CSV table of N, CA, C and O in Angstrom, one decimal:
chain,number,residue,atom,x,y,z
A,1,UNK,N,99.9,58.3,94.3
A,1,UNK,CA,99.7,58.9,93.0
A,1,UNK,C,101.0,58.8,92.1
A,1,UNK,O,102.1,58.7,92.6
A,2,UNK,N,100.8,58.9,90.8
A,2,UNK,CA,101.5,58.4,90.1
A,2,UNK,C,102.6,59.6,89.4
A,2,UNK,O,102.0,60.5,90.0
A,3,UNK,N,103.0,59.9,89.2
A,3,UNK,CA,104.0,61.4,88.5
A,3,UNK,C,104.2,61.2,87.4
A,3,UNK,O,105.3,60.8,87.2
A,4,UNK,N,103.3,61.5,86.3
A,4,UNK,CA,103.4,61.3,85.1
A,4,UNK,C,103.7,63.3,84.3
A,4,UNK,O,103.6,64.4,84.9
A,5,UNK,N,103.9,62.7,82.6
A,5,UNK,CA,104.2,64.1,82.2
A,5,UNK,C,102.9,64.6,82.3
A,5,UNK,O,102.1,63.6,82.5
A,6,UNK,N,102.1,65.9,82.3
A,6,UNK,CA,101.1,66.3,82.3
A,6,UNK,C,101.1,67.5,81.2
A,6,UNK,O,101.9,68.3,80.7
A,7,UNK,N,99.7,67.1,81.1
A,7,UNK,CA,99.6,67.6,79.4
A,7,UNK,C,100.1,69.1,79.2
A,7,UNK,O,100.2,69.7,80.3
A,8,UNK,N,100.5,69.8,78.2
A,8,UNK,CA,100.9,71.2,78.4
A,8,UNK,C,99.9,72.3,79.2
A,8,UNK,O,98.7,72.6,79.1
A,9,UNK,N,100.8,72.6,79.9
A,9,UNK,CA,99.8,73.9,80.7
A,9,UNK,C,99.5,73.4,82.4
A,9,UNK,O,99.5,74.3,83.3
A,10,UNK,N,99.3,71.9,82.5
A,10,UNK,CA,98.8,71.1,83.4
A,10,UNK,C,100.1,70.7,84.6
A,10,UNK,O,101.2,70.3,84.1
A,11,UNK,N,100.0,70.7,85.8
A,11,UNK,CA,100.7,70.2,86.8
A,11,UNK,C,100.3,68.9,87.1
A,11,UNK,O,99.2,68.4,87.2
A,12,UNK,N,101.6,68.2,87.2
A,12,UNK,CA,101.4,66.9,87.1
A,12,UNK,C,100.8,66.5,89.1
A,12,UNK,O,101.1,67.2,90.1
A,13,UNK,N,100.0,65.5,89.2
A,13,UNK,CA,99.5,64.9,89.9
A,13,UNK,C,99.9,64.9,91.3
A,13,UNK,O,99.1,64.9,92.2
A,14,UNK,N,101.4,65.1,91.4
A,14,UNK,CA,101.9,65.0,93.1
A,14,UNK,C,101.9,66.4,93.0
A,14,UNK,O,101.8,66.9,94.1
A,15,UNK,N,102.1,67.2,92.1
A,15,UNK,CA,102.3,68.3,92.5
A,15,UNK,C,101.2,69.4,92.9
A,15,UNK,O,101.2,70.3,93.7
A,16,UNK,N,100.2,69.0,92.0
A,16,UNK,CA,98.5,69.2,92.1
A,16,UNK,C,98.7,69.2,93.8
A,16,UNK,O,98.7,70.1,94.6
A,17,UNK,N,99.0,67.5,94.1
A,17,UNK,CA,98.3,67.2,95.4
A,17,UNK,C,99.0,68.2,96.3
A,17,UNK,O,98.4,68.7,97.2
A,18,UNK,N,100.6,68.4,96.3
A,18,UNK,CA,101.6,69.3,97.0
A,18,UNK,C,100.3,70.3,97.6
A,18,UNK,O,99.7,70.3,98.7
A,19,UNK,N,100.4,71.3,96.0
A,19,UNK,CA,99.7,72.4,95.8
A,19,UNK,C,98.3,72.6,97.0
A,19,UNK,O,98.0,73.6,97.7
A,20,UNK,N,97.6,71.3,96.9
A,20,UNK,CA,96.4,71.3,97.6
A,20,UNK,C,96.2,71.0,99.5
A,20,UNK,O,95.6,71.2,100.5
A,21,UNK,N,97.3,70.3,99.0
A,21,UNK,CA,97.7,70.4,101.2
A,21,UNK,C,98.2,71.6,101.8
A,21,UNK,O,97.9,72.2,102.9
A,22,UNK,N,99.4,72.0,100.6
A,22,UNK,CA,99.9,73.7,101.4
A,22,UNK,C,98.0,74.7,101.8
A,22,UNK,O,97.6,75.3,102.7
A,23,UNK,N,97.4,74.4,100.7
A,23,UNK,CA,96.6,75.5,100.5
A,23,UNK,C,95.6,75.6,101.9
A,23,UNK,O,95.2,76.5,102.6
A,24,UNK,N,95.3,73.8,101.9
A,24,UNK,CA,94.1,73.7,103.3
A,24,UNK,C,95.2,74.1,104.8
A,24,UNK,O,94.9,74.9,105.6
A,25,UNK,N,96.2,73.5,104.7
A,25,UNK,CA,97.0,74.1,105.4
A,25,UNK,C,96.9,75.6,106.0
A,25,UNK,O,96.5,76.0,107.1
A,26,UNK,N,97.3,76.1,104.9
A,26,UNK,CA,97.6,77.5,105.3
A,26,UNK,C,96.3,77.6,105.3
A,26,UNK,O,96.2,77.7,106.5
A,27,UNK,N,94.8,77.7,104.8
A,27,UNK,CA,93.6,78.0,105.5
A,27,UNK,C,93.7,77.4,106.8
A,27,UNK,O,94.0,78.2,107.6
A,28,UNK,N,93.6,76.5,107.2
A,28,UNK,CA,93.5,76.1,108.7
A,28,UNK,C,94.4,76.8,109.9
A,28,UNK,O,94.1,77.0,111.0
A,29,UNK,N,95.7,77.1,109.3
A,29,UNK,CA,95.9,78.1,110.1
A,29,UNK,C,95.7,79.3,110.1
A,29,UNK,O,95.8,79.9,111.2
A,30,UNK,N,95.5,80.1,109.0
A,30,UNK,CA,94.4,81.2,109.5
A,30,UNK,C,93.6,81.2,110.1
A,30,UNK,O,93.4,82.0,111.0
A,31,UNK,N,93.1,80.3,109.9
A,31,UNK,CA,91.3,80.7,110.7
A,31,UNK,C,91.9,80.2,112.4
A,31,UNK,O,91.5,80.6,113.5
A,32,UNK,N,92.4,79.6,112.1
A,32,UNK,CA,92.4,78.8,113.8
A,32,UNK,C,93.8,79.6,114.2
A,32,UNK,O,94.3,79.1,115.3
A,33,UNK,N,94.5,80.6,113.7
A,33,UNK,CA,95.7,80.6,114.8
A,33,UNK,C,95.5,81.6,115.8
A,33,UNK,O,96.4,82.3,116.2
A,34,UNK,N,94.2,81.9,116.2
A,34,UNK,CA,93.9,82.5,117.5
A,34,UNK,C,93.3,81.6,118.4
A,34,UNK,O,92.4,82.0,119.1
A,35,UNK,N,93.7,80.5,118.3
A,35,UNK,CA,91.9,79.6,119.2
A,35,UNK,C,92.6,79.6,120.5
A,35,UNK,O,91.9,79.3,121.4
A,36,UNK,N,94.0,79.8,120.7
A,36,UNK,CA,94.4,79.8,122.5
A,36,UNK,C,94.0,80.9,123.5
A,36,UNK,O,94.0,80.8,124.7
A,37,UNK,N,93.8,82.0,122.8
A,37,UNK,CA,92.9,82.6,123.6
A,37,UNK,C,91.5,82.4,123.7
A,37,UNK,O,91.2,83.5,124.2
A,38,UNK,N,90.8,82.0,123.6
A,38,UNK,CA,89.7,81.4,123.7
A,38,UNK,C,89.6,79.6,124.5
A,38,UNK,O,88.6,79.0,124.9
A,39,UNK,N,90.9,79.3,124.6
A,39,UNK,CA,90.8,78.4,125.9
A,39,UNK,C,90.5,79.1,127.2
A,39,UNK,O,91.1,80.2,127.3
A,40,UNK,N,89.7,78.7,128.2
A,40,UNK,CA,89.5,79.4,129.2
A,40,UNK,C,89.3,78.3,130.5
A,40,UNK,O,88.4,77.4,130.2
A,41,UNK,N,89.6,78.2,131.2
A,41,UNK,CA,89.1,77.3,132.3
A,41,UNK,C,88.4,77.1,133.0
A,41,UNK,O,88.1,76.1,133.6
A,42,UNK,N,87.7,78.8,133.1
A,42,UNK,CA,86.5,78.9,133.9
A,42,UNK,C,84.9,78.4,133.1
A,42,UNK,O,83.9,78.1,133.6
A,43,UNK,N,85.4,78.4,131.7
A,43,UNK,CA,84.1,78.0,130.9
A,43,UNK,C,84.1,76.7,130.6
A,43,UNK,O,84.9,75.9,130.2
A,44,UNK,N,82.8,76.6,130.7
A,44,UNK,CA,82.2,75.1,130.8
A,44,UNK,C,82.8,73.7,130.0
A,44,UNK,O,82.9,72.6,130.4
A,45,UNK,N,83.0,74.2,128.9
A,45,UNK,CA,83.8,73.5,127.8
A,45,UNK,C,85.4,73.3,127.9
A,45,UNK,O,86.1,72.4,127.5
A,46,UNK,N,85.5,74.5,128.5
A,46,UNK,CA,87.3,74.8,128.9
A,46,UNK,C,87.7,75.8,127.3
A,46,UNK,O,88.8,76.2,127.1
A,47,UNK,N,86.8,75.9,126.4
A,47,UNK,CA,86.7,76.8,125.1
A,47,UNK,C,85.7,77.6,124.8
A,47,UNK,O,84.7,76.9,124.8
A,48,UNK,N,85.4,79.2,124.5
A,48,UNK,CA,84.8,79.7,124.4
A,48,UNK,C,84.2,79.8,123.0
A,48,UNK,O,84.4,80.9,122.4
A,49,UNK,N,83.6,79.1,122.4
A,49,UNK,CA,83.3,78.9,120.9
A,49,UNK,C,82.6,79.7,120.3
A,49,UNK,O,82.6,79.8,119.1
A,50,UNK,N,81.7,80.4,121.1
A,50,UNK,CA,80.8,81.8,121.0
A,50,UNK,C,82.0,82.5,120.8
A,50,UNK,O,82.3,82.7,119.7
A,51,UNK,N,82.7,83.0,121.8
A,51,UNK,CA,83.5,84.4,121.5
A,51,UNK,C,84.5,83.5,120.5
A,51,UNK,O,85.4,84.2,120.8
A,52,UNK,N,84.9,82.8,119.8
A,52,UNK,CA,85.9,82.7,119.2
A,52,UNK,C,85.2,82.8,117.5
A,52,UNK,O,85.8,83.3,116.6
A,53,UNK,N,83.9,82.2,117.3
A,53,UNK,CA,83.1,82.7,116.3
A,53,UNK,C,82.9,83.7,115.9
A,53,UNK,O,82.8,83.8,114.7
A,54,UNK,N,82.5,85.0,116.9
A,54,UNK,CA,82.5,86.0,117.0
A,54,UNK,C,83.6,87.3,116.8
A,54,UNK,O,83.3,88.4,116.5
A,55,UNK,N,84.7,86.9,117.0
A,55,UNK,CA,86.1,87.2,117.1
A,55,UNK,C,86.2,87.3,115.6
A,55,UNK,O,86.5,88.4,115.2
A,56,UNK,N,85.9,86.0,114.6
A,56,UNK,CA,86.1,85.6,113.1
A,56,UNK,C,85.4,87.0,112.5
A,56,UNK,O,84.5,87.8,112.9
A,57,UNK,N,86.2,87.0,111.3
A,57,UNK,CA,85.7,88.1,110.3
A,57,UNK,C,84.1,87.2,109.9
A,57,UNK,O,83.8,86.0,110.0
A,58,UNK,N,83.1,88.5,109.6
A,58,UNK,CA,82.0,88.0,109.2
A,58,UNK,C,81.3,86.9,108.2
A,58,UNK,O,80.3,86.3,108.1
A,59,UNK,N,82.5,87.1,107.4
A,59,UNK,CA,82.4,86.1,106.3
A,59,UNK,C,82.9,84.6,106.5
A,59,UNK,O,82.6,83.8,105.6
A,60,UNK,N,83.6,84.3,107.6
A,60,UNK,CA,83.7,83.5,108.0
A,60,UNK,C,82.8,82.6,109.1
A,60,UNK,O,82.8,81.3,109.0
A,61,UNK,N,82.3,83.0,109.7
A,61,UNK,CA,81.1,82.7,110.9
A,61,UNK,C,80.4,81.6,110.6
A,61,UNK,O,80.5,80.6,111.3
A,62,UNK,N,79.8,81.6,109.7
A,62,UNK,CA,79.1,80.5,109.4
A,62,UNK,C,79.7,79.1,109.3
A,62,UNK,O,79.3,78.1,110.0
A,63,UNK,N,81.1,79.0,108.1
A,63,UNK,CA,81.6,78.5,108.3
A,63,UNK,C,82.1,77.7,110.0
A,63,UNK,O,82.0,76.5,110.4
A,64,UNK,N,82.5,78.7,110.6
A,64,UNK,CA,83.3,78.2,112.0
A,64,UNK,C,82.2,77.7,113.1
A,64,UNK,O,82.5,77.0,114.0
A,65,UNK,N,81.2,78.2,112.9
A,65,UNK,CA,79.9,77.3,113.9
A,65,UNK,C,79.8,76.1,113.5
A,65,UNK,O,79.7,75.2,114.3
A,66,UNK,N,79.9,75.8,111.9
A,66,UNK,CA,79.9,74.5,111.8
A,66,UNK,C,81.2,74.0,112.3
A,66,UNK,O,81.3,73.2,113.2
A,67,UNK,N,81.9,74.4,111.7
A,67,UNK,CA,83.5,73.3,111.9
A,67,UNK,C,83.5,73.5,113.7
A,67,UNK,O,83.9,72.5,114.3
A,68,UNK,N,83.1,74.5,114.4
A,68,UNK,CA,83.8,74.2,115.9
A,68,UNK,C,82.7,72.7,116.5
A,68,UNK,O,82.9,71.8,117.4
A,69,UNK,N,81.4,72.8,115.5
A,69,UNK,CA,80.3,71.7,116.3
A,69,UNK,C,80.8,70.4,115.5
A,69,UNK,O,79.8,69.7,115.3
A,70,UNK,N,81.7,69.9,115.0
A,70,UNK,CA,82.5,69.0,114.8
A,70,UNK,C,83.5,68.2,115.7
A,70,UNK,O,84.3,68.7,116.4
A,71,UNK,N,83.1,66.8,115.6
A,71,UNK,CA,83.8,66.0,116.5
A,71,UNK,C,85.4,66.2,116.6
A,71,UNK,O,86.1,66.1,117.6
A,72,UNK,N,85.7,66.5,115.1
A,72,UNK,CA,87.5,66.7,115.0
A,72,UNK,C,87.7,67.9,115.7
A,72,UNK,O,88.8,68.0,116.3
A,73,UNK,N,87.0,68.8,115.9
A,73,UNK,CA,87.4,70.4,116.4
A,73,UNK,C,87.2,70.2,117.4
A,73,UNK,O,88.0,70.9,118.0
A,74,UNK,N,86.4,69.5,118.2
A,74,UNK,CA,86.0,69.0,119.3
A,74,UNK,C,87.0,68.8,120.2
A,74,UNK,O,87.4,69.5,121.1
A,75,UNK,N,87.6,67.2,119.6
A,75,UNK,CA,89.1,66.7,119.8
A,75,UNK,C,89.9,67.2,119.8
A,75,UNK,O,90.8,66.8,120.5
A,76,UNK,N,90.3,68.4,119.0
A,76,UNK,CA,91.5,69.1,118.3
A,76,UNK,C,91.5,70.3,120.0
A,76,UNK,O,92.5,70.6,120.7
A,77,UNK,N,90.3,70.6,120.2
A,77,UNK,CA,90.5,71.6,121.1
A,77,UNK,C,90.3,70.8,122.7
A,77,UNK,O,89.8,71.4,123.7
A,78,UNK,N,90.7,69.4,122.8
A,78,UNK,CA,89.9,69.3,124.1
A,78,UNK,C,91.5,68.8,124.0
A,78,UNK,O,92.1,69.5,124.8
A,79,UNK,N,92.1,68.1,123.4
A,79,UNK,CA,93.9,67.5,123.5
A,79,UNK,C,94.2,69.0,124.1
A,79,UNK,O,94.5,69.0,125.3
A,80,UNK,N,94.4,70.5,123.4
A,80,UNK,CA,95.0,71.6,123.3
A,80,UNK,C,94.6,72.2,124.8
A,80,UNK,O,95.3,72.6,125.7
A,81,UNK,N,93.4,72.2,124.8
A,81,UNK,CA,92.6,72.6,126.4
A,81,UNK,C,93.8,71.8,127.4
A,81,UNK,O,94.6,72.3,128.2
A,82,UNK,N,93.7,70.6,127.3
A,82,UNK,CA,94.0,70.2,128.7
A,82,UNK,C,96.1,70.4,128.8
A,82,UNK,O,96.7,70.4,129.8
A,83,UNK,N,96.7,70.4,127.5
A,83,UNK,CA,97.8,70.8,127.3
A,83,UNK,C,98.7,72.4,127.9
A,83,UNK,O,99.8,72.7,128.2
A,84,UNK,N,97.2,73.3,127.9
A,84,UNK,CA,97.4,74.6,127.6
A,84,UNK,C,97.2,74.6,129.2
A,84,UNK,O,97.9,75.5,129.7
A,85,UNK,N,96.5,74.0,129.9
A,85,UNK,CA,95.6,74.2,131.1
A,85,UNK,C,96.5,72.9,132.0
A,85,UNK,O,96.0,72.5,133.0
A,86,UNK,N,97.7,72.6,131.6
A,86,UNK,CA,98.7,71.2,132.5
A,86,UNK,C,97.3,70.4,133.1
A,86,UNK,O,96.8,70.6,134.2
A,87,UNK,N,97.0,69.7,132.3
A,87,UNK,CA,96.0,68.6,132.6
A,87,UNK,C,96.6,67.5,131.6
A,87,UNK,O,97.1,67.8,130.5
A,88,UNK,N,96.2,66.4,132.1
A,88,UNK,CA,96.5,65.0,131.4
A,88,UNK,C,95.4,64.4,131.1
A,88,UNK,O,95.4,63.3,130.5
């Protein structure tokens, strides 16, 4: 992206985009900075995705059933599972 002047009032383009990575950022780690308790070893997945849904404020739930049934969250927690649990 390009960094041009931006019109009055307006943030210019890189900084827009700055602005918009801090923001998903810091949502993703809210919502997700409890997911290590919810690794577990004895459960089938090696992640308990029920209780960690459940755990979420209400208004969030919906949201997190979808994103945990996601192939990236999938991945994101099966790399952390076997890290958390000294597996390779």
């Amino acid at each position: 992206l390009k960094n041009y002047d931006a019109p009055a009032g307006e943030l210019p383009p890189l900084e827009k985009r700055q602005r918009l990575l801090e923001a998903f950022l810091t949502f993703f780690v809210e919502i997700l900075s409890d997911y290590r308790a919810f690794i577990v070893p004895t459960h089938e997945d090696g992640f308990d995705k029920a209780a960690f849904v459940a755990a979420a404020p209400p208004a969030l739930r919906d949201f997190l059933r979808t994103l945990t049934g996601t192939q990236l969250f999938e991945r994101f927690i099966v790399e952390r599972a076997r890290k958390q649990l000294g597996q390779q």
